[in-house]
Coordinates of C-alpha atoms in Angstrom, one line a residue:
X1 CA 155.5 94.5 -117.4
X2 CA 154.9 94.7 -113.5
X3 CA 150.5 94.2 -114.1
X4 CA 151.6 90.6 -116.2
X5 CA 154.0 89.4 -113.7
X6 CA 151.8 90.5 -110.9
X7 CA 149.0 88.3 -112.8
X8 CA 151.4 85.9 -113.8
X9 CA 152.3 85.6 -109.8
X10 CA 148.6 84.7 -108.9
X11 CA 148.4 81.7 -111.3
X12 CA 148.3 78.9 -109.3
X13 CA 150.7 76.0 -109.8
X14 CA 149.6 72.3 -110.5
X15 CA 152.0 69.2 -110.9
X16 CA 149.7 67.1 -113.0
X17 CA 146.8 68.1 -114.8
X18 CA 143.9 65.5 -116.4
X19 CA 145.3 64.7 -120.0
X20 CA 141.4 66.1 -121.3
X21 CA 141.9 69.4 -119.8
X22 CA 141.6 72.0 -122.2
X23 CA 145.3 73.6 -121.8
X24 CA 147.2 69.7 -122.1
X25 CA 145.1 68.0 -124.2
X26 CA 147.2 66.1 -126.8
X27 CA 147.4 68.1 -130.2
X28 CA 148.9 64.8 -131.8
X29 CA 149.5 61.5 -130.4
X30 CA 152.9 62.4 -128.8
X31 CA 152.4 60.6 -125.7
X32 CA 155.9 59.4 -125.1
X33 CA 155.9 60.4 -121.8
X34 CA 152.6 60.2 -120.7
X35 CA 151.5 56.5 -119.4
X36 CA 148.7 57.9 -117.5
X37 CA 146.0 60.0 -118.3
X38 CA 147.8 62.7 -115.8
X39 CA 150.2 64.9 -118.3
X40 CA 153.2 66.3 -115.9
X41 CA 152.9 70.6 -116.2
X42 CA 156.3 70.8 -117.1
X43 CA 157.4 73.3 -119.9
X44 CA 160.3 72.7 -122.4
X45 CA 161.3 76.1 -124.2
X46 CA 163.9 76.8 -126.5
X47 CA 165.0 79.5 -129.2
X48 CA 164.0 78.0 -132.8
X49 CA 164.6 79.2 -136.5
X50 CA 161.7 78.7 -138.8
X51 CA 162.2 77.7 -142.2
X52 CA 158.3 77.9 -143.2
X53 CA 156.1 81.1 -143.7
X54 CA 156.7 83.0 -140.9
X55 CA 160.8 83.0 -141.0
X56 CA 163.1 84.0 -138.0
X57 CA 163.8 82.8 -135.0
X58 CA 161.0 82.1 -132.8
X59 CA 160.6 81.0 -128.7
X60 CA 159.2 78.1 -129.1
X61 CA 157.7 76.1 -125.5
X62 CA 156.1 73.0 -125.5
X63 CA 154.6 70.4 -122.9
X64 CA 156.6 67.3 -123.9
X65 CA 154.1 65.5 -122.9
X66 CA 150.8 66.2 -124.2
X67 CA 152.6 68.0 -127.2
X68 CA 150.8 71.0 -126.6
X69 CA 153.1 74.3 -128.1
X70 CA 153.5 78.0 -128.9
X71 CA 155.8 79.9 -130.6
X72 CA 156.3 83.6 -130.6
X73 CA 158.4 85.2 -133.0
X74 CA 161.8 87.0 -131.8
X75 CA 163.2 89.9 -132.4
X76 CA 166.7 89.0 -131.1
X77 CA 168.5 85.7 -132.9
X78 CA 170.1 82.8 -132.5
X79 CA 173.6 84.6 -132.0
X80 CA 172.5 87.2 -129.5
X81 CA 174.1 87.0 -126.4
X82 CA 172.3 84.6 -123.7
X83 CA 171.3 87.7 -121.4
X84 CA 169.7 89.3 -124.9
X85 CA 167.7 86.5 -125.4
X86 CA 166.2 86.5 -121.9
X87 CA 165.5 90.3 -122.0
X88 CA 163.1 89.2 -124.5
X89 CA 161.9 85.6 -123.5
X90 CA 161.0 86.4 -119.8
X91 CA 158.0 88.6 -121.1
X92 CA 156.9 86.2 -123.6
X93 CA 156.8 83.2 -121.4
X94 CA 155.0 84.9 -119.0
X95 CA 152.4 86.1 -121.4
X96 CA 152.2 82.8 -123.1
X97 CA 150.8 81.3 -119.4
X98 CA 148.9 84.3 -118.4
X99 CA 147.3 83.7 -121.9
X100 CA 146.4 80.5 -121.5
X101 CA 148.2 79.8 -124.9
X102 CA 145.7 81.8 -126.8
X103 CA 142.4 79.5 -126.0
X104 CA 139.4 81.2 -125.8
X105 CA 138.3 79.1 -122.5
X106 CA 142.0 78.9 -120.9
X107 CA 142.7 77.0 -118.2
X108 CA 145.4 79.9 -116.6
X109 CA 147.9 78.0 -114.2
X110 CA 151.7 78.8 -113.8
X111 CA 153.8 75.7 -114.8
X112 CA 155.6 73.2 -112.5
X113 CA 158.5 73.6 -114.0
X114 CA 160.4 75.0 -116.9
X115 CA 163.3 73.8 -118.8
X116 CA 165.5 74.7 -121.8
X117 CA 168.2 73.0 -123.8
X118 CA 170.5 76.0 -123.3
X119 CA 172.6 76.4 -119.9
X120 CA 173.8 79.3 -121.0
X121 CA 170.1 81.0 -121.7
X122 CA 168.7 79.2 -118.3
X123 CA 170.8 81.0 -115.8
X124 CA 170.3 84.3 -117.8
X125 CA 166.4 83.7 -117.8
X126 CA 166.6 83.4 -114.0
X127 CA 168.6 86.1 -113.7
X128 CA 165.6 87.9 -115.6
X129 CA 162.7 86.2 -114.0
X130 CA 164.1 88.0 -110.4
X131 CA 164.8 91.0 -112.0
X132 CA 161.1 91.3 -113.1
X133 CA 159.5 90.0 -109.8
X134 CA 158.5 86.7 -110.8
X135 CA 157.8 84.6 -107.4
X136 CA 160.8 82.5 -106.4
X137 CA 159.4 79.0 -107.1
X138 CA 159.4 79.9 -110.7
X139 CA 162.5 81.6 -111.2
X140 CA 164.6 78.5 -111.2
X141 CA 165.0 77.2 -115.4
X142 CA 166.4 73.6 -115.7
X143 CA 168.5 72.3 -118.4
X144 CA 166.7 69.3 -120.4
X145 CA 168.6 66.1 -120.8
X146 CA 169.3 64.6 -124.5
X147 CA 166.0 62.7 -124.6
X148 CA 163.8 66.1 -123.2
X149 CA 165.5 67.6 -125.9
X150 CA 165.1 65.3 -128.5
X151 CA 161.3 65.5 -127.8
X152 CA 161.3 69.1 -127.8
X153 CA 163.0 69.2 -131.1
X154 CA 160.5 66.5 -132.7
X155 CA 157.6 68.8 -131.1
X156 CA 159.2 71.5 -133.0
X157 CA 159.7 69.7 -136.5
X158 CA 155.5 68.9 -135.7
X159 CA 154.6 72.0 -134.7
X160 CA 156.3 73.6 -138.3
X161 CA 154.4 70.5 -140.4
X162 CA 151.0 71.2 -138.8
X163 CA 151.5 75.2 -139.1
X164 CA 153.2 76.4 -142.1
X165 CA 153.3 80.1 -140.4
X166 CA 153.5 81.0 -137.2
X167 CA 150.5 82.9 -134.7
X168 CA 152.4 85.6 -132.8
X169 CA 152.2 86.9 -129.3
X170 CA 152.6 90.9 -129.0
X171 CA 153.9 91.6 -125.7

């Protein structure tokens, strides 16, 4: 984990990226919040239950403007404590960005911000980010608002419709 965090901490951060960049290329016409050709590098994560293909609970991370998303199977469940979830979620969040979302020629950058729908999970993820040594600007996890939470949920539904089954990252 130490090496993974060191790599993550070395990633540059960008506030905006061109919408045609490899990392932020829209997957579907979900530009609900992106009126220009620049995409904010803000990410939203939730824990979701998959009803198709690979059943179980997943970490779902998405760019609300581009629709780019990744889901990773969790061993913790929706009913686990926020602290238990954070211990598993943090390494996965870090790995998703270090891997460039698994693209063969990824644009590897750290998020400008990240948020989640669950305020308790946000606080526990902040604690875990600090415990594993993530640099200061990236230890803050915002909580979404109703509009962003609804957009994230829409992305999850569309992601599941497209996937049918989920890819997994191993940490």
